[in-house]
PDB file of C-alpha atoms in Angstrom:
ATOM      1  CA  GLU A   1      -0.148  -0.126   0.118  1.00 80.00           C
ATOM      2  CA  GLU A   2       2.703   2.396   0.626  1.00 86.00           C
ATOM      3  CA  ILE A   3       4.231   2.110  -2.613  1.00 84.00           C
ATOM      4  CA  LEU A   4       1.186   3.305  -4.060  1.00 83.00           C
ATOM      5  CA  LYS A   5       1.260   6.603  -2.470  1.00 89.00           C
ATOM      6  CA  VAL A   6       3.555   7.420  -5.184  1.00 89.00           C
ATOM      7  CA  GLN A   7       1.869   8.441  -8.297  1.00 86.00           C
ATOM      8  CA  GLU A   8       4.081   7.133 -10.830  1.00 84.00           C
ATOM      9  CA  ALA A   9       3.514   3.631  -9.025  1.00 84.00           C
ATOM     10  CA  ALA A  10       0.056   4.025  -8.628  1.00 82.00           C
ATOM     11  CA  ASP A  11      -0.173   4.981 -12.422  1.00 78.00           C
ATOM     12  CA  CYS A  12       1.503   1.118 -12.797  1.00 81.00           C
ATOM     13  CA  MET A  13      -1.903  -0.060 -11.885  1.00 82.00           C
ATOM     14  CA  GLN A  14      -4.087   1.316 -14.712  1.00 82.00           C
ATOM     15  CA  PRO A  15      -5.394  -1.287 -16.904  1.00 85.00           C
ATOM     16  CA  MET A  16      -4.177  -1.332 -20.633  1.00 86.00           C
ATOM     17  CA  ILE A  17      -7.321  -0.239 -21.757  1.00 89.00           C
ATOM     18  CA  GLN A  18      -7.080   2.781 -19.634  1.00 91.00           C
ATOM     19  CA  THR A  19      -3.680   3.363 -20.841  1.00 89.00           C
ATOM     20  CA  SER A  20      -5.024   3.260 -24.401  1.00 92.00           C
ATOM     21  CA  GLU A  21      -7.720   5.919 -23.646  1.00 95.00           C
ATOM     22  CA  ASN A  22      -5.013   8.075 -21.847  1.00 92.00           C
ATOM     23  CA  VAL A  23      -2.775   7.796 -25.092  1.00 93.00           C
ATOM     24  CA  GLY A  24      -5.747   8.576 -27.294  1.00 95.00           C
ATOM     25  CA  ASN A  25      -6.446  11.765 -25.426  1.00 95.00           C
ATOM     26  CA  ASP A  26      -2.947  12.968 -25.036  1.00 96.00           C
ATOM     27  CA  PHE A  27      -2.156  12.611 -28.848  1.00 97.00           C
ATOM     28  CA  ASN A  28      -5.621  13.405 -29.923  1.00 97.00           C
ATOM     29  CA  ILE A  29      -6.324  10.288 -31.750  1.00 97.00           C
ATOM     30  CA  SER A  30      -9.850   9.848 -32.559  1.00 96.00           C
ATOM     31  CA  ARG A  31     -12.131   6.561 -32.434  1.00 97.00           C
ATOM     32  CA  GLU A  32     -12.275   6.937 -36.369  1.00 97.00           C
ATOM     33  CA  THR A  33      -8.415   7.068 -36.714  1.00 97.00           C
ATOM     34  CA  GLN A  34      -8.020   3.876 -34.451  1.00 97.00           C
ATOM     35  CA  ASP A  35     -10.828   2.031 -36.194  1.00 98.00           C
ATOM     36  CA  LYS A  36      -9.052   2.961 -39.627  1.00 98.00           C
ATOM     37  CA  TYR A  37      -5.659   1.668 -38.478  1.00 97.00           C
ATOM     38  CA  ALA A  38      -7.531  -1.474 -36.992  1.00 97.00           C
ATOM     39  CA  CYS A  39      -8.638  -2.167 -40.250  1.00 98.00           C
ATOM     40  CA  GLU A  40      -5.756  -1.673 -42.236  1.00 98.00           C
ATOM     41  CA  SER A  41      -4.062  -3.978 -39.938  1.00 96.00           C
ATOM     42  CA  PHE A  42      -6.634  -6.612 -40.105  1.00 96.00           C
ATOM     43  CA  ARG A  43      -6.092  -6.372 -43.870  1.00 97.00           C
ATOM     44  CA  ARG A  44      -2.462  -6.648 -44.000  1.00 97.00           C
ATOM     45  CA  ALA A  45      -2.577  -9.829 -41.455  1.00 95.00           C
ATOM     46  CA  GLU A  46      -5.386 -11.383 -43.697  1.00 97.00           C
ATOM     47  CA  VAL A  47      -3.056 -10.958 -46.829  1.00 97.00           C
ATOM     48  CA  ALA A  48      -0.214 -12.125 -45.086  1.00 96.00           C
ATOM     49  CA  GLN A  49      -1.742 -15.185 -43.319  1.00 96.00           C
ATOM     50  CA  LYS A  50      -3.389 -16.221 -46.833  1.00 96.00           C
ATOM     51  CA  ALA A  51      -0.015 -15.923 -48.858  1.00 97.00           C
ATOM     52  CA  GLY A  52       1.304 -18.358 -45.667  1.00 96.00           C
ATOM     53  CA  TRP A  53       3.869 -15.496 -44.582  1.00 95.00           C
ATOM     54  CA  PHE A  54       3.519 -16.881 -40.980  1.00 92.00           C
ATOM     55  CA  ASP A  55       3.501 -20.182 -41.469  1.00 92.00           C
ATOM     56  CA  ASP A  56       6.951 -21.062 -40.530  1.00 90.00           C
ATOM     57  CA  GLU A  57       6.602 -18.923 -37.650  1.00 87.00           C
ATOM     58  CA  ILE A  58       3.854 -21.154 -35.972  1.00 87.00           C
ATOM     59  CA  VAL A  59       4.211 -24.394 -34.584  1.00 87.00           C
ATOM     60  CA  PRO A  60       0.868 -26.510 -35.029  1.00 91.00           C
ATOM     61  CA  ILE A  61      -0.412 -27.567 -31.504  1.00 89.00           C
ATOM     62  CA  THR A  62      -3.524 -30.297 -30.782  1.00 94.00           C
ATOM     63  CA  THR A  63      -5.650 -29.593 -28.230  1.00 92.00           C
ATOM     64  CA  LYS A  64      -9.458 -30.201 -26.803  1.00 94.00           C
ATOM     65  CA  VAL A  65     -11.953 -27.741 -27.335  1.00 93.00           C
ATOM     66  CA  LYS A  66     -15.340 -27.958 -25.684  1.00 95.00           C
ATOM     67  CA  ASP A  67     -18.387 -26.664 -27.120  1.00 93.00           C
ATOM     68  CA  PRO A  68     -19.928 -24.039 -24.875  1.00 92.00           C
ATOM     69  CA  LYS A  69     -23.682 -24.729 -26.129  1.00 94.00           C
ATOM     70  CA  THR A  70     -23.641 -28.732 -26.209  1.00 95.00           C
ATOM     71  CA  GLY A  71     -20.634 -29.399 -24.078  1.00 95.00           C
ATOM     72  CA  GLU A  72     -19.309 -31.599 -26.510  1.00 96.00           C
ATOM     73  CA  GLU A  73     -15.277 -32.117 -26.479  1.00 96.00           C
ATOM     74  CA  LYS A  74     -13.465 -32.695 -29.630  1.00 96.00           C
ATOM     75  CA  GLU A  75      -9.832 -32.463 -30.773  1.00 96.00           C
ATOM     76  CA  VAL A  76      -8.848 -29.623 -32.968  1.00 94.00           C
ATOM     77  CA  THR A  77      -5.245 -28.859 -34.314  1.00 95.00           C
ATOM     78  CA  LEU A  78      -4.450 -24.828 -34.478  1.00 89.00           C
ATOM     79  CA  THR A  79      -2.024 -24.222 -37.250  1.00 91.00           C
ATOM     80  CA  ARG A  80      -2.551 -20.054 -37.421  1.00 90.00           C
ATOM     81  CA  ASP A  81      -3.182 -17.146 -35.529  1.00 88.00           C
ATOM     82  CA  GLU A  82      -7.028 -16.686 -35.085  1.00 87.00           C
ATOM     83  CA  GLY A  83      -6.999 -13.209 -34.402  1.00 88.00           C
ATOM     84  CA  PRO A  84      -7.269 -11.761 -38.066  1.00 92.00           C
ATOM     85  CA  ARG A  85     -10.834 -10.872 -38.673  1.00 93.00           C
ATOM     86  CA  TYR A  86     -10.965 -11.287 -42.493  1.00 96.00           C
ATOM     87  CA  GLY A  87     -13.410  -8.954 -43.948  1.00 95.00           C
ATOM     88  CA  THR A  88     -13.385  -6.256 -41.287  1.00 97.00           C
ATOM     89  CA  THR A  89     -14.391  -2.694 -42.682  1.00 97.00           C
ATOM     90  CA  VAL A  90     -14.100   0.510 -40.942  1.00 98.00           C
ATOM     91  CA  GLU A  91     -17.892   0.703 -40.711  1.00 98.00           C
ATOM     92  CA  SER A  92     -18.088  -2.676 -38.830  1.00 97.00           C
ATOM     93  CA  LEU A  93     -15.768  -1.395 -36.419  1.00 98.00           C
ATOM     94  CA  GLY A  94     -17.800   1.694 -35.984  1.00 97.00           C
ATOM     95  CA  LYS A  95     -20.351  -0.337 -34.521  1.00 97.00           C
ATOM     96  CA  ILE A  96     -18.789  -2.026 -31.869  1.00 97.00           C
ATOM     97  CA  ARG A  97     -19.366  -0.097 -28.360  1.00 97.00           C
ATOM     98  CA  PRO A  98     -16.504   1.077 -26.456  1.00 96.00           C
ATOM     99  CA  ALA A  99     -15.182  -1.719 -24.024  1.00 93.00           C
ATOM    100  CA  LEU A 100     -14.874   0.510 -20.915  1.00 93.00           C
ATOM    101  CA  PRO A 101     -16.597   3.643 -21.315  1.00 94.00           C
ATOM    102  CA  GLN A 102     -15.563   4.724 -17.980  1.00 95.00           C
ATOM    103  CA  PHE A 103     -12.292   5.100 -19.324  1.00 94.00           C
ATOM    104  CA  GLY A 104     -13.379   6.700 -22.761  1.00 95.00           C
ATOM    105  CA  ASN A 105     -14.875   5.950 -26.047  1.00 95.00           C
ATOM    106  CA  ARG A 106     -12.163   5.205 -28.169  1.00 96.00           C
ATOM    107  CA  THR A 107     -10.827   1.625 -27.385  1.00 95.00           C
ATOM    108  CA  THR A 108     -13.411  -1.440 -28.513  1.00 96.00           C
ATOM    109  CA  GLY A 109     -12.777  -4.948 -28.843  1.00 93.00           C
ATOM    110  CA  GLY A 110     -12.516  -3.971 -32.568  1.00 95.00           C
ATOM    111  CA  ASN A 111      -9.695  -1.852 -32.733  1.00 95.00           C
ATOM    112  CA  ALA A 112      -7.709  -3.194 -29.434  1.00 92.00           C
ATOM    113  CA  SER A 113      -5.224  -6.232 -29.341  1.00 85.00           C
ATOM    114  CA  GLN A 114      -6.734  -9.429 -28.896  1.00 83.00           C
ATOM    115  CA  VAL A 115      -6.453 -11.115 -25.452  1.00 78.00           C
ATOM    116  CA  THR A 116      -4.572 -14.334 -26.459  1.00 74.00           C
ATOM    117  CA  ASP A 117      -2.498 -17.230 -25.317  1.00 69.00           C
ATOM    118  CA  GLY A 118       0.732 -17.612 -26.824  1.00 71.00           C
ATOM    119  CA  ALA A 119       4.311 -18.716 -26.394  1.00 74.00           C
ATOM    120  CA  ALA A 120       7.846 -18.363 -27.668  1.00 77.00           C
ATOM    121  CA  ALA A 121      11.183 -19.963 -26.955  1.00 81.00           C
ATOM    122  CA  ILE A 122      14.725 -18.926 -27.476  1.00 85.00           C
ATOM    123  CA  LEU A 123      17.677 -21.077 -26.852  1.00 87.00           C
ATOM    124  CA  LEU A 124      21.074 -19.031 -25.864  1.00 93.00           C
ATOM    125  CA  MET A 125      24.252 -20.465 -25.336  1.00 94.00           C
ATOM    126  CA  LYS A 126      28.039 -19.311 -25.356  1.00 94.00           C
ATOM    127  CA  ARG A 127      29.456 -18.917 -28.558  1.00 95.00           C
ATOM    128  CA  SER A 128      32.019 -21.506 -27.559  1.00 96.00           C
ATOM    129  CA  LYS A 129      29.362 -24.130 -26.925  1.00 96.00           C
ATOM    130  CA  ALA A 130      27.630 -23.369 -30.316  1.00 95.00           C
ATOM    131  CA  ILE A 131      30.850 -24.092 -32.230  1.00 96.00           C
ATOM    132  CA  GLU A 132      31.581 -27.148 -29.964  1.00 97.00           C
ATOM    133  CA  LEU A 133      27.767 -28.472 -30.798  1.00 96.00           C
ATOM    134  CA  GLY A 134      28.217 -27.301 -34.512  1.00 96.00           C
ATOM    135  CA  GLN A 135      25.277 -24.963 -33.925  1.00 95.00           C
ATOM    136  CA  PRO A 136      25.199 -21.870 -36.440  1.00 94.00           C
ATOM    137  CA  ILE A 137      25.727 -18.547 -34.630  1.00 94.00           C
ATOM    138  CA  LEU A 138      22.446 -16.577 -35.872  1.00 92.00           C
ATOM    139  CA  ALA A 139      22.791 -13.709 -33.413  1.00 92.00           C
ATOM    140  CA  LYS A 140      24.292 -11.941 -30.571  1.00 92.00           C
ATOM    141  CA  PHE A 141      22.832 -10.912 -27.307  1.00 91.00           C
ATOM    142  CA  CYS A 142      23.660  -7.587 -26.390  1.00 91.00           C
ATOM    143  CA  GLY A 143      21.109  -6.849 -23.677  1.00 88.00           C
ATOM    144  CA  ALA A 144      17.489  -6.272 -22.975  1.00 84.00           C
ATOM    145  CA  THR A 145      15.141  -3.816 -21.866  1.00 84.00           C
ATOM    146  CA  VAL A 146      11.679  -3.289 -20.848  1.00 79.00           C
ATOM    147  CA  ALA A 147       9.188  -0.132 -20.862  1.00 73.00           C
ATOM    148  CA  GLY A 148       5.618   0.759 -21.043  1.00 64.00           C
ATOM    149  CA  VAL A 149       3.609   3.875 -21.877  1.00 57.00           C
TER     150      VAL A 149
END
């Protein structure tokens, strides 16, 4: 509780959607501008996905899903990102209500990032170990940092 008395720390407790609305206000980004940008992003993702540009970046995973209406379980294999909404238009995005109107009217379920599960992995080793194992040197790790708005 003590740390939340510091404004900078308290600000870190904001939900991302509130941050989105704050950025929209601070930089005068309208709902229409966000919807246009989202529409173009969906269009590009659709083109890329249909062209197979992401195919070698996604490892298929088999899992079970339960139909919420029937309760029936079935096995499915996911082979692509389910986020791109094919055929999205600025008009269709404009019909979606703001997600959390108490924070503002710009951010919706159509123009914001999806909530999704995902995973990534990277294997790091000393150059000498990679050479010993006959592995190619693909990059050099120089450092890392984390930042937020």
